[in-house]
mmCIF file of C-alpha atoms and ligand atoms in Angstrom:
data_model
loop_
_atom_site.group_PDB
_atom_site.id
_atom_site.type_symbol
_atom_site.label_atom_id
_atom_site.label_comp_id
_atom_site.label_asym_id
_atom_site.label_seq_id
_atom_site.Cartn_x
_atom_site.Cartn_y
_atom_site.Cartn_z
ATOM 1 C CA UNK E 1 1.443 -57.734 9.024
ATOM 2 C CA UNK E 2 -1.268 -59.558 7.167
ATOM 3 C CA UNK E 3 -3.066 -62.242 7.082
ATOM 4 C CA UNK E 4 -0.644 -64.491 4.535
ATOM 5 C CA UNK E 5 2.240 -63.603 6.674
ATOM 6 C CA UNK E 6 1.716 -64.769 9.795
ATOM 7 C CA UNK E 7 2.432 -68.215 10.916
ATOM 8 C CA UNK E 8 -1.137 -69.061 12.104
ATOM 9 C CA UNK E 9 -2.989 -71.764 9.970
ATOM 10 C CA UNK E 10 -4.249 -69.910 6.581
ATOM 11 C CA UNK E 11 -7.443 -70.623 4.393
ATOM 12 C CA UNK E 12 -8.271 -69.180 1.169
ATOM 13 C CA UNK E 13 -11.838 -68.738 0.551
ATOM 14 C CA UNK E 14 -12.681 -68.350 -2.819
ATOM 15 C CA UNK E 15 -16.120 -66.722 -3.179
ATOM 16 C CA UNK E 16 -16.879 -64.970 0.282
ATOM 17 C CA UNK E 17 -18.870 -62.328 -0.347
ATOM 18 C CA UNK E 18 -22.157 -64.211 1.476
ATOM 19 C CA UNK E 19 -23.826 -67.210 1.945
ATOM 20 C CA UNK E 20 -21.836 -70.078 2.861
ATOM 21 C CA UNK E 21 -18.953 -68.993 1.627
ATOM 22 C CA UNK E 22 -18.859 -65.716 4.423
ATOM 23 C CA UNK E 23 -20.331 -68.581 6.483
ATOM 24 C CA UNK E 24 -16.886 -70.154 6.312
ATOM 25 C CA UNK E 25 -14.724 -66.977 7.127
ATOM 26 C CA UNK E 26 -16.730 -65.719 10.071
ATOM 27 C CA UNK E 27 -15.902 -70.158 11.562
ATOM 28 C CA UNK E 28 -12.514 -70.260 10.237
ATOM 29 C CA UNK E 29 -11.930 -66.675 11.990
ATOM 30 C CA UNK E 30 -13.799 -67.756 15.201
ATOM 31 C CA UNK E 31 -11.283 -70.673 14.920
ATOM 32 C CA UNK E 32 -8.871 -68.765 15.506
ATOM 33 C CA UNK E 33 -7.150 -69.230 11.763
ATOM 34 C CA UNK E 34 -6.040 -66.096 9.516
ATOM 35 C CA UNK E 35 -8.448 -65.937 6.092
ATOM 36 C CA UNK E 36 -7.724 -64.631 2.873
ATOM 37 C CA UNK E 37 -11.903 -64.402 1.466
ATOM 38 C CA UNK E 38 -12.262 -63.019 -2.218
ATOM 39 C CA UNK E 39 -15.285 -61.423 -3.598
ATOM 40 C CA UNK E 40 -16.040 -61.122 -7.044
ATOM 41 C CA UNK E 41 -15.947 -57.345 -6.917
ATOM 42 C CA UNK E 42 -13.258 -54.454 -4.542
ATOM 43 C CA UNK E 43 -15.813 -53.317 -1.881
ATOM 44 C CA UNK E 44 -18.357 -55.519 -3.162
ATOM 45 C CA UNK E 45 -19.411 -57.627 0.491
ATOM 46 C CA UNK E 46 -20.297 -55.099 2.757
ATOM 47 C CA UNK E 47 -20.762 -58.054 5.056
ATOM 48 C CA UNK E 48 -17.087 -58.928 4.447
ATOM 49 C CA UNK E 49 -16.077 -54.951 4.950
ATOM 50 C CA UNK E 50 -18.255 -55.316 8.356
ATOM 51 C CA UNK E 51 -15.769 -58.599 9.384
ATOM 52 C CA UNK E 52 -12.672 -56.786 8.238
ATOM 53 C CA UNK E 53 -13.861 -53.612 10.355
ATOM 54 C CA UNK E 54 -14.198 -55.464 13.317
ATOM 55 C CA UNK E 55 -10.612 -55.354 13.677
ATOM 56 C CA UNK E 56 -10.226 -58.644 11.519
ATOM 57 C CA UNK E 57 -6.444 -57.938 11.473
ATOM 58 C CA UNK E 58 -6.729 -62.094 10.775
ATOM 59 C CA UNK E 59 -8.616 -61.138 7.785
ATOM 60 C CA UNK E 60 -7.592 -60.622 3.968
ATOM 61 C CA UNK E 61 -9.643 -58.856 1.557
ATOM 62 C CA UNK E 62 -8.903 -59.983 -2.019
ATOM 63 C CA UNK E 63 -10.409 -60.286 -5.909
ATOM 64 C CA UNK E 64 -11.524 -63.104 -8.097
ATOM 65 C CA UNK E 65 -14.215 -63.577 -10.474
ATOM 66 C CA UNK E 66 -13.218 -67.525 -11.182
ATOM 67 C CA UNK E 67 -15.009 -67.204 -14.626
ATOM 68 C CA UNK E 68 -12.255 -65.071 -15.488
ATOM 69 C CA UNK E 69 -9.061 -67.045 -16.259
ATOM 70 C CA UNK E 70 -6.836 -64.122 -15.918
ATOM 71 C CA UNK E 71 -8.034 -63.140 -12.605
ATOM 72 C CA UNK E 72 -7.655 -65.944 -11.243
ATOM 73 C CA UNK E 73 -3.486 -65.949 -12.916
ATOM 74 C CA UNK E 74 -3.724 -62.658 -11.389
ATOM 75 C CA UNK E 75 -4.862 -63.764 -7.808
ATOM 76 C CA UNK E 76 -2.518 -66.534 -7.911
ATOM 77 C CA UNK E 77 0.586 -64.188 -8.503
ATOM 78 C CA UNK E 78 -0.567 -62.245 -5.634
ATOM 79 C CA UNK E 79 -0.315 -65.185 -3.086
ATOM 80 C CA UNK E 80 2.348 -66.571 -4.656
ATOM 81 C CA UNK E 81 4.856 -67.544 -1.731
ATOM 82 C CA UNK E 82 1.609 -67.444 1.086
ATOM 83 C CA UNK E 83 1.673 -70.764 2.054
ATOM 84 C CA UNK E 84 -2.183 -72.388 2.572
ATOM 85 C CA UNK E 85 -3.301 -74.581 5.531
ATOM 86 C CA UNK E 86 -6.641 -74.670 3.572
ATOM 87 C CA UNK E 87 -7.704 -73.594 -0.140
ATOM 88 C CA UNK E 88 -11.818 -73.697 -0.369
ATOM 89 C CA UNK E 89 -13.538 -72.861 -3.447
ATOM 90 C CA UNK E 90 -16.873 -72.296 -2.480
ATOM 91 C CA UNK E 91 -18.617 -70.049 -5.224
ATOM 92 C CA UNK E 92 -20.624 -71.325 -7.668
ATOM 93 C CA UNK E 93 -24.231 -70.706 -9.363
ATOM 94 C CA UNK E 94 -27.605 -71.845 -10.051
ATOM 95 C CA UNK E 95 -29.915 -71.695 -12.673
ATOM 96 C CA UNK E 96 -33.670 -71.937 -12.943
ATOM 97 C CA UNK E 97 -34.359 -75.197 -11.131
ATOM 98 C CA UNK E 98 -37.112 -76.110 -13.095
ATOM 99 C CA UNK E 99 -36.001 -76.083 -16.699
ATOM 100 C CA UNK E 100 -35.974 -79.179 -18.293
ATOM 101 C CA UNK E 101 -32.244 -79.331 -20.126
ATOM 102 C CA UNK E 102 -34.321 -79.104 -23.518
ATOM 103 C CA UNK E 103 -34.572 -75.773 -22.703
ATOM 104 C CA UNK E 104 -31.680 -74.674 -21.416
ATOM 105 C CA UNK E 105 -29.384 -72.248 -23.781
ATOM 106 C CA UNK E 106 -25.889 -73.212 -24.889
ATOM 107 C CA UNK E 107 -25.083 -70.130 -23.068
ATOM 108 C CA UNK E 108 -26.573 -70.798 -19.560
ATOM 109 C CA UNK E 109 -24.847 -74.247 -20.018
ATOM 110 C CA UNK E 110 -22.006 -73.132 -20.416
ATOM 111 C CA UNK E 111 -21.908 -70.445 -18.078
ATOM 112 C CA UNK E 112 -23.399 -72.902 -15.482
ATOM 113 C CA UNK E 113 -20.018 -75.595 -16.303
ATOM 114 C CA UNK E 114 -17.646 -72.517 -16.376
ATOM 115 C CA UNK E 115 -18.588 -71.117 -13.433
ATOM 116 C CA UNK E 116 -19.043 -74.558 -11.101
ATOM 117 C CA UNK E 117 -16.380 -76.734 -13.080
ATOM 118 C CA UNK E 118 -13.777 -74.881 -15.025
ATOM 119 C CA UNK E 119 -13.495 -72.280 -13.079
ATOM 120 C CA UNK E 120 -13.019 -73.959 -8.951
ATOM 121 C CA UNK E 121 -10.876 -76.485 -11.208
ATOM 122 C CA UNK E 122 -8.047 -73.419 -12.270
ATOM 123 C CA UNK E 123 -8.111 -72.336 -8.693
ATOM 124 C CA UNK E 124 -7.353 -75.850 -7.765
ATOM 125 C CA UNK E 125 -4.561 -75.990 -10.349
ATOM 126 C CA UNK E 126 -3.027 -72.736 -10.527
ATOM 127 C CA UNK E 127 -3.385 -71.833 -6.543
ATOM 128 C CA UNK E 128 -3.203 -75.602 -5.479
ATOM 129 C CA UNK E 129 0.850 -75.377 -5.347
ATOM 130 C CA UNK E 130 0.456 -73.189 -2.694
ATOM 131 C CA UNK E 131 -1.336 -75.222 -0.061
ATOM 132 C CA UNK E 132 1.462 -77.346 2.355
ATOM 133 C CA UNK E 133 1.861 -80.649 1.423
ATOM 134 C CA UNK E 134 -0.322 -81.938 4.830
ATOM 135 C CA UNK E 135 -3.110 -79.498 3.888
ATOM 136 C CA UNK E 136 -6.386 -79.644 2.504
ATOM 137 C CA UNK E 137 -8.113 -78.941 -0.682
ATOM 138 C CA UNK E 138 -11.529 -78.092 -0.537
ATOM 139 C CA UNK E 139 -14.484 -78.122 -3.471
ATOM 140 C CA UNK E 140 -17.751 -76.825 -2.389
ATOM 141 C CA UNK E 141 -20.366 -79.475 -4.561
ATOM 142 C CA UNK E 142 -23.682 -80.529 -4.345
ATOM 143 C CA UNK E 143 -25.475 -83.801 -3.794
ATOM 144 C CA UNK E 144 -27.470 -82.722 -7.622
ATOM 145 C CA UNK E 145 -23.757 -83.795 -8.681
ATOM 146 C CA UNK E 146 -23.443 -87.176 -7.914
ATOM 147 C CA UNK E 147 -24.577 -89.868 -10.500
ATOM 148 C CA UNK E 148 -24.379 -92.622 -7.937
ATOM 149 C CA UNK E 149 -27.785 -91.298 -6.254
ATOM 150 C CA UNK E 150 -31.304 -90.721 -8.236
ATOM 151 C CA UNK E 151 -31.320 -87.265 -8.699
ATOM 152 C CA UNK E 152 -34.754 -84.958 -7.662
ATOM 153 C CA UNK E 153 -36.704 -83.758 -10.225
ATOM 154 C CA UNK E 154 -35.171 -80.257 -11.422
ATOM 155 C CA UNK E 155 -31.683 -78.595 -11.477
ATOM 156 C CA UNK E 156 -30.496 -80.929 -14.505
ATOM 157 C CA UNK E 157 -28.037 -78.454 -15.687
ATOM 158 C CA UNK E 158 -26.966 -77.296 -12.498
ATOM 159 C CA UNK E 159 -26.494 -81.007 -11.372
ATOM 160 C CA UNK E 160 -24.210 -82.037 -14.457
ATOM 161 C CA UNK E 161 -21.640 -78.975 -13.854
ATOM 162 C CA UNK E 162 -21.692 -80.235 -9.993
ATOM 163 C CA UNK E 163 -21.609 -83.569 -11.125
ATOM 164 C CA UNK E 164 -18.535 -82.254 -13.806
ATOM 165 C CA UNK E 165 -16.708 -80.519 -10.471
ATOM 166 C CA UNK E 166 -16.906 -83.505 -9.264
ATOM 167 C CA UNK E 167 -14.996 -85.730 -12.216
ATOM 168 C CA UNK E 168 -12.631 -83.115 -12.825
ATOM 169 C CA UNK E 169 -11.629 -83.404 -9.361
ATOM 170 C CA UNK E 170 -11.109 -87.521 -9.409
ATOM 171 C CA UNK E 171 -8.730 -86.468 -12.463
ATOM 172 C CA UNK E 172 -7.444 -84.255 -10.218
ATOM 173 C CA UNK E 173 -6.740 -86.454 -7.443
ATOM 174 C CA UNK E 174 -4.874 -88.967 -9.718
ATOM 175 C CA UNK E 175 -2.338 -86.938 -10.825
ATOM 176 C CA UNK E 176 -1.759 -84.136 -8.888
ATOM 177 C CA UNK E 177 -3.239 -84.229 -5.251
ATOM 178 C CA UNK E 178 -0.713 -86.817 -3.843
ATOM 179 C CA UNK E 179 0.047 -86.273 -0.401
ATOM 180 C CA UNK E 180 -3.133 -83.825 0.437
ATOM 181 C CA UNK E 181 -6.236 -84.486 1.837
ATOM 182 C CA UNK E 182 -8.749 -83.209 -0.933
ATOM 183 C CA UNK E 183 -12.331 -83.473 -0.331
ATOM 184 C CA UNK E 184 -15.848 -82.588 -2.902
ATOM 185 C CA UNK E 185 -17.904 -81.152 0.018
ATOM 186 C CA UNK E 186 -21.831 -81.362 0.267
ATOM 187 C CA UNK E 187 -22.962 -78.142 2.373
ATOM 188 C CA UNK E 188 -26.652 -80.077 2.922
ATOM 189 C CA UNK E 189 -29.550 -77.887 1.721
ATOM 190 C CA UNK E 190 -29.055 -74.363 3.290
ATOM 191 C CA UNK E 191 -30.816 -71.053 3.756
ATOM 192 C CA UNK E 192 -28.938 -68.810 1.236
ATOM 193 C CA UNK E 193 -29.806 -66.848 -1.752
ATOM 194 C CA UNK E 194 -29.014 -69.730 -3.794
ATOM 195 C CA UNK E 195 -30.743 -72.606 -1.218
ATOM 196 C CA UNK E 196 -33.686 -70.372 -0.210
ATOM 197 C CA UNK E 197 -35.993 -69.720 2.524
ATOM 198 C CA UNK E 198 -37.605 -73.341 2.741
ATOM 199 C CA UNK E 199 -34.279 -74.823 3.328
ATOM 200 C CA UNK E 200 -33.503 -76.582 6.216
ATOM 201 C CA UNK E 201 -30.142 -75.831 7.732
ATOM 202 C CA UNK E 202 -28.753 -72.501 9.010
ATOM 203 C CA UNK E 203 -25.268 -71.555 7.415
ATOM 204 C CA UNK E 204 -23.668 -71.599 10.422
ATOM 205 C CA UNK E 205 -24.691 -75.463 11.161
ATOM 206 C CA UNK E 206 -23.441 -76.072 7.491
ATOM 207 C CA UNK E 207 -20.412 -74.317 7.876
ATOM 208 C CA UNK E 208 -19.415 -75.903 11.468
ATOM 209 C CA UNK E 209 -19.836 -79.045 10.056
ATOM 210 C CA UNK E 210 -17.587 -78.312 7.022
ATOM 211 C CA UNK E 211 -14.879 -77.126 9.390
ATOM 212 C CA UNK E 212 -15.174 -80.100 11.946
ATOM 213 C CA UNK E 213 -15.021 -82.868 8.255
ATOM 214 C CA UNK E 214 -12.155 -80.563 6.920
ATOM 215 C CA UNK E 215 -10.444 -81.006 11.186
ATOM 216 C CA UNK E 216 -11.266 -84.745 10.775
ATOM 217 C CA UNK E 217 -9.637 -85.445 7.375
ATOM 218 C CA UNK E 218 -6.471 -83.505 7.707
ATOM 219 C CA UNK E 219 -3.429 -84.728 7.249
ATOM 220 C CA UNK E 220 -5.187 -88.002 5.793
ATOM 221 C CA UNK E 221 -4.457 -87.900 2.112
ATOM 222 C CA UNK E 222 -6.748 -88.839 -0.716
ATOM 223 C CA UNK E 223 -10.099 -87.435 -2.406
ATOM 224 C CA UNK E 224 -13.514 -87.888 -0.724
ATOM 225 C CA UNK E 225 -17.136 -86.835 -1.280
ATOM 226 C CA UNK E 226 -18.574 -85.827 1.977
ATOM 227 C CA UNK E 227 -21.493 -84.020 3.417
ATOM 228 C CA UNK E 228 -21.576 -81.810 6.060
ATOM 229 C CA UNK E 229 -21.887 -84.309 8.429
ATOM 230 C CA UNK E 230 -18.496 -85.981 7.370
ATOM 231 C CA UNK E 231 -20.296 -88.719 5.735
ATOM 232 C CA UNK E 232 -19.115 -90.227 2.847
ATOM 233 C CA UNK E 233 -21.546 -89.826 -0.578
ATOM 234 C CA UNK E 234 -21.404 -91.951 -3.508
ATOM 235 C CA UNK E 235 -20.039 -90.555 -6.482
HETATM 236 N N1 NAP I 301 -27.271 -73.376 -0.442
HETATM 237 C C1 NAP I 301 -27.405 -74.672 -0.703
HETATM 238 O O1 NAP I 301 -28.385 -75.317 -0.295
HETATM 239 C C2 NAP I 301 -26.342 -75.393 -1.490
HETATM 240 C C3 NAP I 301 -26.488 -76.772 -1.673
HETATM 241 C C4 NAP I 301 -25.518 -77.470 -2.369
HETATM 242 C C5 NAP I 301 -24.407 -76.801 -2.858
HETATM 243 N N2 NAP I 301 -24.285 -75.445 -2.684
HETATM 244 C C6 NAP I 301 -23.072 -74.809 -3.228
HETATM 245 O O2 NAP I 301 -22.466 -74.041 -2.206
HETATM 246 C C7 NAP I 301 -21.767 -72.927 -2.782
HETATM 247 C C8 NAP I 301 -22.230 -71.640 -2.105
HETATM 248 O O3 NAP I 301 -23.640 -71.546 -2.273
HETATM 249 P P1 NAP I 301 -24.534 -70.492 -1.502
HETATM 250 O O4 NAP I 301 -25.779 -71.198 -1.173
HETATM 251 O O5 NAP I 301 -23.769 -69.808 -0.440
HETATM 252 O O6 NAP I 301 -24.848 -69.499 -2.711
HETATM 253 P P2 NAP I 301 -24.997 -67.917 -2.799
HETATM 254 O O7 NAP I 301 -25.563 -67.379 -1.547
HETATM 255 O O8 NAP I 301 -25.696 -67.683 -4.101
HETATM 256 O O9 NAP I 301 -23.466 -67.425 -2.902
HETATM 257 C C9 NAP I 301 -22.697 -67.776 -4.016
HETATM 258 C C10 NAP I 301 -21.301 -67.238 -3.827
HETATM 259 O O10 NAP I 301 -20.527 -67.578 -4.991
HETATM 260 C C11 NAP I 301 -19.960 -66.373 -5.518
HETATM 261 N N3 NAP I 301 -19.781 -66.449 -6.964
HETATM 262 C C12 NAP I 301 -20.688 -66.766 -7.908
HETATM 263 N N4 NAP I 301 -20.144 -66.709 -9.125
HETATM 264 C C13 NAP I 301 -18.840 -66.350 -8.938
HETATM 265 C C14 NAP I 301 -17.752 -66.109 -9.803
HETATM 266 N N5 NAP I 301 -17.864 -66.204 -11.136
HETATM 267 N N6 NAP I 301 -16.561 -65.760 -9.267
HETATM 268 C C15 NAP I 301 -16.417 -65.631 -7.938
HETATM 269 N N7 NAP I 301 -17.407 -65.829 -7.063
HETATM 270 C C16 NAP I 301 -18.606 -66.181 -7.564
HETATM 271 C C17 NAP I 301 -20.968 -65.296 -5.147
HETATM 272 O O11 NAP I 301 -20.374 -64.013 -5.293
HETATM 273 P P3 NAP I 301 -21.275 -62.704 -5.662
HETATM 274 O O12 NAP I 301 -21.839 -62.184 -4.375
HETATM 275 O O13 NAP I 301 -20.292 -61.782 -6.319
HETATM 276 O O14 NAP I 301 -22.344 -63.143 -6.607
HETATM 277 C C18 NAP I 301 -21.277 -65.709 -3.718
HETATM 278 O O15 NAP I 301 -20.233 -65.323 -2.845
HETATM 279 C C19 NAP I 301 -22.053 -72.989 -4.277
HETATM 280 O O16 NAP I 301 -20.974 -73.618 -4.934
HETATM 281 C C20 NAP I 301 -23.306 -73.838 -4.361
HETATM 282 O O17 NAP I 301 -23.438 -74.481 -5.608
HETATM 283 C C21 NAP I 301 -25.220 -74.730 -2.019
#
């Protein structure tokens, strides 16, 4: 039996491979919930093949590269009829903090809003049907994305596709995400490949934080913007 069809409660975790996102499997396992992570690649985490050999009989191994439209059709025929207690879409890239937008090419840019907006946005819509009608949503964001706070110096182009993710999933909200409590989640600044060495929180701090917000809001529906601390951010 796998993961998607057994009655336990079920999360989806797009973009597992490491950082946060593996962050999130290895809490939503401990947990005691069954996980379906994706990688971008087959075999491509061998820190998700390590959690799967551990006898992760809770855990599903699947495939999605979310810039890839078809994959993610693909993914979503393969867990059609699974029904979700949680759908998190987690991945998501950087660029080089400190280019001014000036010089940023049309093709970083739009990598950047493909990758962080588009993309989470058709695994929101096309896997979205899947998750119960009490469940939850989840967008991983950033704080870079909000236009309600002043904005650091630096990541202009990664802020406006967070800050995008963030619109598209108000729009969202409005006409689709009745019932379901959907939430644009701020991870804090974290120690990953893409947060770095000088960051201050561990991933597993972030992570138990997510799952403890994500605890507090089910069942409540409506869209919020929250930290990892369950706070509520502007917009
Ligand atoms: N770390 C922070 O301080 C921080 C702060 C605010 C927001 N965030 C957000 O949190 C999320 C996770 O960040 P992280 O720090 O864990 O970054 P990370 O260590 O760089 O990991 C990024 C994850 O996203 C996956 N990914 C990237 N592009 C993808 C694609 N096209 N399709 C599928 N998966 C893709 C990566 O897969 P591969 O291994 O295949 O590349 C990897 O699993 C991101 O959305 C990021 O913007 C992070």
């Amino acid at each position: 039996m796998n993961a998607a069809s057994k009655r336990d409660r079920v999360a989806l975790i797009v973009g597992a491979s490491r950082g946060l996102g593996l962050g999130l499997v290895r809490e939503y396992l401990a947990r005691g919930w069954s996980v379906i992570a994706t990688e971008r690649v087959a075999g491509g985490s061998p820190a998700l093949a390590e959690l799967r050999g551990q006898g992760g009989a809770r855990l599903t191994l699947d495939v999605v590269d979310i810039a890839q439209p078809e994959q993610i059709r693909a993914l979503a025929g393969r867990l059609a009829g699974v029904t979700l207690d949680l759908l998190f879409v987690n991945a998501g890239i950087a660029d080089d903090a400190s280019k001014p937008i000036g010089e940023v090419t049309t093709e970083d840019f739009v990598n950047l809003l493909c990758t962080n907006a588009l993309g989470p946005m058709r695994v929101v819509e096309w896997l979205g049907g899947g998750v119960k009608p009490d469940g939850t949503i989840a967008v991983m964001t950033s704080g870079l994305g909000s236009v309600g706070m002043d904005p650091p110096a630096g990541y202009e182009a990664y802020g406006a596709s967070k800050a995008a993710l963030n619109r598209l999933m108000r729009g969202y909200a409005v006409r689709a995400g009745a019932g379901r409590s959907l939430l644009a989640v701020m991870p804090g600044w974290v120690r990953t490949d893409m947060g770095g060495s000088a960051a201050p929180l561990d991933v597993d701090t972030s992570v138990a934080g997510i799952a403890d917000a994500i605890a507090a809001r089910a069942g409540q529906p409506g869209l919020h913007f929250v930290d990892y601390t369950n706070a509520e951010l502007p917009w």
